[in-house]
Structures are given as structure tokens and as C-alpha cells.
Coordinates of C-alpha atoms and ligand atoms in Angstrom, one line a residue:
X1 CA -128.4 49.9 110.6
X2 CA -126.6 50.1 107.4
X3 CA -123.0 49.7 109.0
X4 CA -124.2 47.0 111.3
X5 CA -125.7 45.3 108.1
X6 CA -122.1 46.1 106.7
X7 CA -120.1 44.8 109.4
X8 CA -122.4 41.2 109.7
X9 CA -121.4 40.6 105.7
X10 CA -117.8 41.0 106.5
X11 CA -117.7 39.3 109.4
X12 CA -119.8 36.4 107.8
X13 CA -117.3 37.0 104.9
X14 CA -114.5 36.6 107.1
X15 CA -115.7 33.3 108.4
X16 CA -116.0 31.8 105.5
X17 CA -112.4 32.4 104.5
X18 CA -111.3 31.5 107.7
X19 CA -113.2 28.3 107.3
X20 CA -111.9 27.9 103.6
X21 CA -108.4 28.3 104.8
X22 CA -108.6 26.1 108.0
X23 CA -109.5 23.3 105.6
X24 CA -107.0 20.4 105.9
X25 CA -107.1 18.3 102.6
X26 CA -106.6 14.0 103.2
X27 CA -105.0 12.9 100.7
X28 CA -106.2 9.2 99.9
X29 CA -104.2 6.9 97.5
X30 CA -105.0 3.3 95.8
X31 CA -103.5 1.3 93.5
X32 CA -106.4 0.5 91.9
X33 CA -108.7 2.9 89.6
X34 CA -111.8 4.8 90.0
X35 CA -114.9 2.7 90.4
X36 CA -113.0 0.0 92.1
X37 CA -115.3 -1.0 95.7
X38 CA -111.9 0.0 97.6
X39 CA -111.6 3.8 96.1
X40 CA -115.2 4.0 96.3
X41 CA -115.4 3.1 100.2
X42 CA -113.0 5.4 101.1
X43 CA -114.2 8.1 98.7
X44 CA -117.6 7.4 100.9
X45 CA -115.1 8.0 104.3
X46 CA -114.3 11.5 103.2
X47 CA -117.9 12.7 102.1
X48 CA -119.2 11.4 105.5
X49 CA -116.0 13.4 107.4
X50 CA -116.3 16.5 105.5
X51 CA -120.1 16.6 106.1
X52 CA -120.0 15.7 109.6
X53 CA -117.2 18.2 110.6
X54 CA -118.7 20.9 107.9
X55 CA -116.1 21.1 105.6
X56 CA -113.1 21.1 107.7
X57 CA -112.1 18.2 106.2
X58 CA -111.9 17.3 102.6
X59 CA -110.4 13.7 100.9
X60 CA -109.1 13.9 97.7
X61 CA -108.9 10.5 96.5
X62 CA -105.5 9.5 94.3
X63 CA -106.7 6.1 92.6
X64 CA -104.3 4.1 89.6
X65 CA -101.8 4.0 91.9
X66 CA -100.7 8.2 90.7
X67 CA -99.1 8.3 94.2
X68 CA -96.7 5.1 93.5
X69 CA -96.7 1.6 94.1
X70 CA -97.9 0.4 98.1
X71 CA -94.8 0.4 99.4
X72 CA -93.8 3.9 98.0
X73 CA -97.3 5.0 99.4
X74 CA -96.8 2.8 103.1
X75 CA -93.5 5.0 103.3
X76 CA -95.1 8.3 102.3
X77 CA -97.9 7.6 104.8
X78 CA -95.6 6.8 107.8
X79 CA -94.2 10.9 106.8
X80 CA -97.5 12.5 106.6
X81 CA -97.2 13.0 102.7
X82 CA -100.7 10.7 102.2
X83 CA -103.0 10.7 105.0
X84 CA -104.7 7.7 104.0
X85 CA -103.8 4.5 102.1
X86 CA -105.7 2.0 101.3
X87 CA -103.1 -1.1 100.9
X88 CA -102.8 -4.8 100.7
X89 CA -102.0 -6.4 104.0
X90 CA -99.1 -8.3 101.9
X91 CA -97.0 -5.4 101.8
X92 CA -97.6 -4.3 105.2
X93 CA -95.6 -7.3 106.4
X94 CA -92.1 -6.4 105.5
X95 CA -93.2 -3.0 108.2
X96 CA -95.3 -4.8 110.7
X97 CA -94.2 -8.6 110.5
X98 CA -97.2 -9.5 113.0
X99 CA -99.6 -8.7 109.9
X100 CA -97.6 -12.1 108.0
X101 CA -100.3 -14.3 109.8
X102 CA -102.5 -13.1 107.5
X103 CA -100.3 -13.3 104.9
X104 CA -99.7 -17.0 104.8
X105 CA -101.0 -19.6 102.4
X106 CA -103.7 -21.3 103.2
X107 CA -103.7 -20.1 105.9
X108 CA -107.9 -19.4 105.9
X109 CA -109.9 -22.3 105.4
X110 CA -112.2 -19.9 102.9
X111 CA -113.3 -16.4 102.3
X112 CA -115.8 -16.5 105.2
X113 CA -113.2 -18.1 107.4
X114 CA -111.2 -14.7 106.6
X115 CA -114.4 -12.9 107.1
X116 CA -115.2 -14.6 110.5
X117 CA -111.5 -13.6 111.7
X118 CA -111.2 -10.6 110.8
X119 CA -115.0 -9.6 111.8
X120 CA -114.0 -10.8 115.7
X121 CA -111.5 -10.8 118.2
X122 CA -108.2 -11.2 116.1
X123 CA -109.3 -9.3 113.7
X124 CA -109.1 -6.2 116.2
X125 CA -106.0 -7.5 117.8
X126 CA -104.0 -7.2 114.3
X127 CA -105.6 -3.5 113.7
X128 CA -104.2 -2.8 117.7
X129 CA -101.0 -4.5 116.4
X130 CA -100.5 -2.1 113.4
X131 CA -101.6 1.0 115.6
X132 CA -99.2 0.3 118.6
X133 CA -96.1 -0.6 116.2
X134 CA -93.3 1.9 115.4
X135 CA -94.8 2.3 112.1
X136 CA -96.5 5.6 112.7
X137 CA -99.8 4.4 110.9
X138 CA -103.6 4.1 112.4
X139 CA -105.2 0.9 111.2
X140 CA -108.7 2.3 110.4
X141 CA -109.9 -1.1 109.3
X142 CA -109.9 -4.1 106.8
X143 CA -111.5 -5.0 103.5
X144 CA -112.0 -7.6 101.4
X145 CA -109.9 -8.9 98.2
X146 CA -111.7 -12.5 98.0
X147 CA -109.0 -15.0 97.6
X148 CA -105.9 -15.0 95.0
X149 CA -105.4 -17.6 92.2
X150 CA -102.2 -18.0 89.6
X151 CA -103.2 -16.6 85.7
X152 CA -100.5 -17.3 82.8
X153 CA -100.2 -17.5 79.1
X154 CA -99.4 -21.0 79.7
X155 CA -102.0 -23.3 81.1
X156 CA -101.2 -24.9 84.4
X157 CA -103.1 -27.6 85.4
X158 CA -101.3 -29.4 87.6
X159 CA -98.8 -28.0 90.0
X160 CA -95.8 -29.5 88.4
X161 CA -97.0 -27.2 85.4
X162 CA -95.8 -24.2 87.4
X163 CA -91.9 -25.5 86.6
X164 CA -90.1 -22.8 85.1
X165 CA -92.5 -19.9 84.6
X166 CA -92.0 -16.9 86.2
X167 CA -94.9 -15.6 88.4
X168 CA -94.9 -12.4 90.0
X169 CA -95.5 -12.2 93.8
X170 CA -96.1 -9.0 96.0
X171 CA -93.7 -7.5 97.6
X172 CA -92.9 -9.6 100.3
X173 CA -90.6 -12.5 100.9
X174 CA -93.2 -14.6 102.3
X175 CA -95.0 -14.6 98.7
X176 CA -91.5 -15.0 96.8
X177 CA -91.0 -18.3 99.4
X178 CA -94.6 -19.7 98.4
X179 CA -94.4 -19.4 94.6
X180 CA -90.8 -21.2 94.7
X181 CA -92.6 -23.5 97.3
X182 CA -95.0 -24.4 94.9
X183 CA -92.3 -25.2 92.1
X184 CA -92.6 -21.7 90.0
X185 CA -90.4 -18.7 90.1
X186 CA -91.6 -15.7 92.5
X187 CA -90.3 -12.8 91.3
X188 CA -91.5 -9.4 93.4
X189 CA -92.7 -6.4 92.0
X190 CA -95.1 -3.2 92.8
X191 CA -98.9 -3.6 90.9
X192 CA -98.0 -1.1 88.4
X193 CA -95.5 -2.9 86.9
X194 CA -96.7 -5.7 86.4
X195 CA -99.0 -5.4 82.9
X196 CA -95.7 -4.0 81.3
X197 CA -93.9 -7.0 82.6
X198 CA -96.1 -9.3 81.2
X199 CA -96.3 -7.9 77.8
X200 CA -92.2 -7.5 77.9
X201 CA -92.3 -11.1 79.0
X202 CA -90.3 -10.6 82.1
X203 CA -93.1 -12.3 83.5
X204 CA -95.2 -15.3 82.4
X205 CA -97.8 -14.7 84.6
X206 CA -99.4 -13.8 88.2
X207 CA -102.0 -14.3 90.8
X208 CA -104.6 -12.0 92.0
X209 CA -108.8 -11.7 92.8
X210 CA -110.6 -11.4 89.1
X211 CA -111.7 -7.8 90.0
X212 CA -107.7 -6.9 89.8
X213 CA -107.0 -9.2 86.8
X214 CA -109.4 -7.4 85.0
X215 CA -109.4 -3.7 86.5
X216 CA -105.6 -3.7 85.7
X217 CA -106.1 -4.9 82.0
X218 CA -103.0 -7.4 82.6
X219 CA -105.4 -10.1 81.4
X220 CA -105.1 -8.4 78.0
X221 CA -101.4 -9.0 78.1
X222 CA -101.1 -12.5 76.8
X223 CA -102.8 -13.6 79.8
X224 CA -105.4 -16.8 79.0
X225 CA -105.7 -19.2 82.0
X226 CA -106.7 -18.6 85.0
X227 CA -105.9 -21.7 87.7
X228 CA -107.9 -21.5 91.1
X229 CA -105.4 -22.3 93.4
X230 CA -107.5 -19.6 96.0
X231 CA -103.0 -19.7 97.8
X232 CA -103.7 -16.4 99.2
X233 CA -107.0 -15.2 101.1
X234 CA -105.0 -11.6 102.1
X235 CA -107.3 -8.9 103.2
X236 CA -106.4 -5.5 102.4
X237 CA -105.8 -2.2 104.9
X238 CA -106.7 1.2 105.3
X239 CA -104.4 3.4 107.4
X240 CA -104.1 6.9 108.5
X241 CA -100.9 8.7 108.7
X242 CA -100.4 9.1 112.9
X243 CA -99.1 12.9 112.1
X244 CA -102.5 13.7 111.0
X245 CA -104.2 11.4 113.7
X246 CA -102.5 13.2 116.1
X247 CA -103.5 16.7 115.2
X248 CA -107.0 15.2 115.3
X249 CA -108.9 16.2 117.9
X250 CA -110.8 13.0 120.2
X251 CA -114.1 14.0 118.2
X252 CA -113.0 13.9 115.0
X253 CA -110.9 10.8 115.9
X254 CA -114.1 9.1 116.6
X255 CA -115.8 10.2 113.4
X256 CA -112.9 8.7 111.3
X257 CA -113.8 5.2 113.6
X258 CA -117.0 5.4 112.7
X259 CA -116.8 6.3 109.0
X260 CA -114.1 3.7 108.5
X261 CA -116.5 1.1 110.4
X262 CA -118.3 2.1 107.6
X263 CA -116.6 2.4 104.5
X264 CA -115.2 -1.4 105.4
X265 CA -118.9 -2.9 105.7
X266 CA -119.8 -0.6 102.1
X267 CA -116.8 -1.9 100.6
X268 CA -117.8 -5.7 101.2
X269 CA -121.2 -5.4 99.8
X270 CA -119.7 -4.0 96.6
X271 CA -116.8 -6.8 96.4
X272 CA -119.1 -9.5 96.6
X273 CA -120.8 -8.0 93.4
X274 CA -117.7 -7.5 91.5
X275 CA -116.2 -10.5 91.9
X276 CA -118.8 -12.0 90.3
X277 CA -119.1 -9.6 87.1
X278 CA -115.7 -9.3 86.6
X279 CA -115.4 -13.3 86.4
X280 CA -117.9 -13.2 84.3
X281 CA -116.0 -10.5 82.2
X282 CA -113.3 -12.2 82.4
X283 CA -114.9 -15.5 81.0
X284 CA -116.6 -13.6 78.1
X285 CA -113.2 -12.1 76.8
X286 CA -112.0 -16.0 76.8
X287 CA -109.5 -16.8 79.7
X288 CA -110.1 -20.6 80.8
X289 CA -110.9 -21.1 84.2
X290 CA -109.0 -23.8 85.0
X291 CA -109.8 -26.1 88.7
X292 CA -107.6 -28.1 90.5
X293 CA -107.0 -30.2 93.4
X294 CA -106.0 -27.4 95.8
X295 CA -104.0 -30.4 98.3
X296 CA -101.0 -30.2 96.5
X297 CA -100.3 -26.8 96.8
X298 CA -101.7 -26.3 100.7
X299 CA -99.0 -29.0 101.5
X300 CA -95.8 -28.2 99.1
X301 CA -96.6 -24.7 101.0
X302 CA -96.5 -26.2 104.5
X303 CA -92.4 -25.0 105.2
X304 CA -93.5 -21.7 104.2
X305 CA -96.0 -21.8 107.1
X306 CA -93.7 -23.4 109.1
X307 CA -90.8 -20.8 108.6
X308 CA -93.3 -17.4 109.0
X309 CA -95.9 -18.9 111.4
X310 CA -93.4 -20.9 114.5
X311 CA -93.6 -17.5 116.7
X312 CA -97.5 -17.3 116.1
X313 CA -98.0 -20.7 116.7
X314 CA -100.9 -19.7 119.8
X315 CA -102.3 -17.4 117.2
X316 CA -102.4 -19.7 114.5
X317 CA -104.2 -22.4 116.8
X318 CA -106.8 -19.4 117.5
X319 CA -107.4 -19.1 114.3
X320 CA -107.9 -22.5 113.0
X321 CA -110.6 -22.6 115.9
X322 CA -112.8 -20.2 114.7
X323 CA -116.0 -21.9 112.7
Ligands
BDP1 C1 -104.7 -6.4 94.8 C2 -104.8 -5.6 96.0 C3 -103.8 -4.4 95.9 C4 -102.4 -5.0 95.6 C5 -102.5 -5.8 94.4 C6 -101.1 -6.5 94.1 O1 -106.1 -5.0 96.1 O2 -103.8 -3.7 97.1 O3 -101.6 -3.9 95.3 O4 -103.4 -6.9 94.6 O5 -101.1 -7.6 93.7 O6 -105.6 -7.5 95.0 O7 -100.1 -5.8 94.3

């Protein structure tokens, strides 16, 4: 009785160190911190996998951009060094040029225009698109980052007042094209730079959602308007490295769909809610919201759909069709 009681524990002993050791860690990264609805989705992913696959896998979340800037973490993905990344569809571009649809100006009538495209149809087309390219990346699904608008230390209130100041763009040409497009200077850099730019003055301002403006405390550097211009309605990415797809059994691939399903419908419910505090945070600590007449910029910006959308022209039409 005694050995057999003996033998059980070891053998139960020995499982669990063969289950400890047959863990495989995901390794998640964001360029945004803790707390933000993007980290906290995918965070949300990982609990739901580990759970549902007890314990085999475990996602350690890298937020504040500790892994790099996106395209630094789109490169380490495509290796297998992050498993997932959580990325705007702006950088994607310069690796999977069909995203650049998306990535246009005014190229969604609204936020729920977005929504409605991305929700349906084309939505799932782009995703297929990302999948099937050389890129070596699994599209798990989109998310929402509301629309973009242009913050400076000086106010600009008309378009013209965009002359000479430097704005910084993302990291793709398309963006550099629309800020020179709207008569400012796009100058491309990763996230993480750009507080340090702006307080160094390389930079006289940006454009992003207010959740970013405040998260990354760049409107503490100098920053005091804030012009809706809503240019850019860009919705971001989460990919999985195909190296650790493929070891993935059918299964567990289909857990990951499901979870991601998911995390993207968690991850709206909790942008809809920040946007609106951190405007309102971002009104209380003084920058001016400033409104304009959005027509000038949709059609100084119109070459700039012209040169990045001719080949999607079928596409674009689909798009502009959905109510
Ligand atoms: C934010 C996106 C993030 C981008 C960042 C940027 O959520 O993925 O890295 O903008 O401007 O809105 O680079």
C-alpha cells in the first residue's frame, strides 16, 4: 500500500514538472502601458488560453513599448522572438501594402463607418490578406483607436496654420505624404520617441486618439492645442508569430480564434470609455480643443488617395458602399 502510495506522489510529482516544463510562454508586446484597453484585451487572451489549455500556455504581456518601437516588434514577430503584437495597422503597411487601404485619409466616413467595415466582409478579407502574405504573421483580429487629430504648441486653426511646423507621422510613407499634403512637415518616427522629440523641439507637434496623447504624457511636453482634423480613422492589429501558429495544434488554433474574437469585442467596450475620460483629462490639464472645417484637409489629401488607392480602386468603391 505504502509503495503504491509512494509511487502515485512521484508519478503525480512527475506530471506536474512535466507539465511545468512543457509550458510554452507568449510573449505579448505594446507600445502602450499597462491599463491601456489594448494591453488589457490581450492580457484577457492569455488568461482565457492558459485556462482553457490548463496551463500549457502562459502570456506574459510586455506593455511601454519595453520590446521596441512597432516596427522593431513587427520584425521580431515575423522571427518568433514575440509571439504576439498588438500594432497599429499604419505600420503594417510598409510589410503588407494591402493593409494601406485602411491607412488612407479620410478614407472612413466616421468611427462607425470603420466599425461597420471592419465588423463585415472586408474587414475579414484584410485579416485573410495579412495571414496569406509572406509576412509570416496570423492576423488574430482588429481593434479600435477612434480617429487621429493634429496637437501642437502652436494653435492651428486653419489648415494654412500647419505651414512650417513639423508634425510627426507614423512610420509609413503614406502618413509622411498626407501631413506634406496638408501643408505641414511629416517627419516619421517610432511612438517612443516622440515625447523626447517634442520636448527637444525636433518636433512641434503630432496627431493621435486622446487616450495616446495622454497615456504617453507627450501632452505634457509643450503640447496645448489639440485640432480635430479626425485625418486618420486607422484601426490597430493583433498578430501571432506563424512559427508559433504552426506548432499549434488545430485545437488550440481555434481557442486563440475564439479568445481573440474576444479580446477585440472587450477591447472596444473599454475604448469607447477612455476616449471619453481621457478627453476629459485632457481638457482639465488645459489643452484647447480646437474644431475646424474638416473639407479642406479631406481634399488637399485627395493625391494622396489617389497615389496609394488607384490599384484598390474596386475595394475602395466597396467601401464607400457600406452604410
Ligand atoms: C497609437 C496606436 C499605436 C501606435 C501609436 C503611434 O495605438 O499602436 O504606435 O498610435 O502613433 O494610437 O505610433
Amino acid at each position: 500500500m505504502k509503495i503504491r502510495r509512494t509511487l502515485i506522489a512521484a508519478g503525480a510529482a512527475l506530471a506536474t514538472t512535466l507539465a511545468a516544463h512543457a509550458q510554452t510562454v507568449l510573449k505579448a508586446a505594446d507600445v502602450h502601458p499597462a491599463g491601456y484597453p489594448n494591453v488589457v484585451a490581450v492580457e484577457s487572451l492569455g488568461k482565457k488560453l492558459e485556462a482553457a489549455t490548463n496551463g500549457k500556455y502562459k502570456l506574459q504581456m510586455f506593455p511601454g513599448g519595453v520590446l521596441g518601437a512597432e516596427k522593431e516588434m513587427v520584425e521580431q514577430t515575423q522571427v518568433g522572438a514575440i509571439q504576439i503584437a498588438r500594432i497599429s495597422l499604419g505600420v503594417l503597411g510598409p510589410v503588407v501594402p494591402a493593409v494601406n487601404v485602411f491607412n488612407m485619409p479620410f478614407v472612413f466616413r466616421d468611427e462607425a463607418h470603420m466599425r461597420k467595415v471592419i465588423d463585415g466582409p472586408i474587414g475579414q478579407e484584410i485579416l485573410d490578406a495579412i495571414t496569406a502574405s509572406p509576412a509570416r504573421l496570423v492576423a488574430l483580429g482588429f481593434m479600435d483607436s477612434g480617429s487621429r487629430s493634429i496637437y501642437t504648441k502652436k494653435p492651428v486653426r486653419k489648415m494654412e496654420d500647419l505651414k512650417g511646423q513639423k508634425i510627426r507621422m507614423m512610420g509609413n510613407p503614406l502618413f509622411v505624404d498626407t501631413m506634406n499634403a496638408m501643408g505641414g512637415n511629416g517627419i516619421s518616427m517610432g511612438h517612443t520617441e516622440v515625447f523626447s522629440a517634442l520636448q527637444t523641439g525636433v518636433i512641434d507637434g503630432a496627431e493621435n486618439n486622446p487616450p495616446t496623447l495622454f497615456t504617453s504624457n507627450q501632452y505634457t511636453a509643450g503640447i496645448k492645442y489639440y485640432t480635430q482634423t479626425h485625418h486618420l480613422i486607422i484601426p490597430e492589429i493583433f498578430v501571432m508569430s506563424k512559427v508559433t501558429w504552426d506548432k499549434m495544434s488545430k485545437d488550440e488554433q481555434a481557442l486563440v480564434k475564439k479568445f481573440a474574437r474576444e479580446a477585440q469585442l472587450e477591447q472596444r467596450a473599454l475604448w469607447d470609455k477612455s476616449v471619453a475620460d481621457y478627453s476629459a483629462k485632457l481638457k482639465a490639464a488645459g489643452i484647447e480643443w480646437i474644431e475646424v472645417d474638416k473639407k479642406p484637409f479631406f481634399e488637399a489629401t485627395a493625391p494622396v488617395r489617389a497615389k496609394y488607392g488607384a490599384q484598390y480602386a474596386d475595394l475602395i468603391q466597396r467601401i464607400n458602399a457600406v452604410q
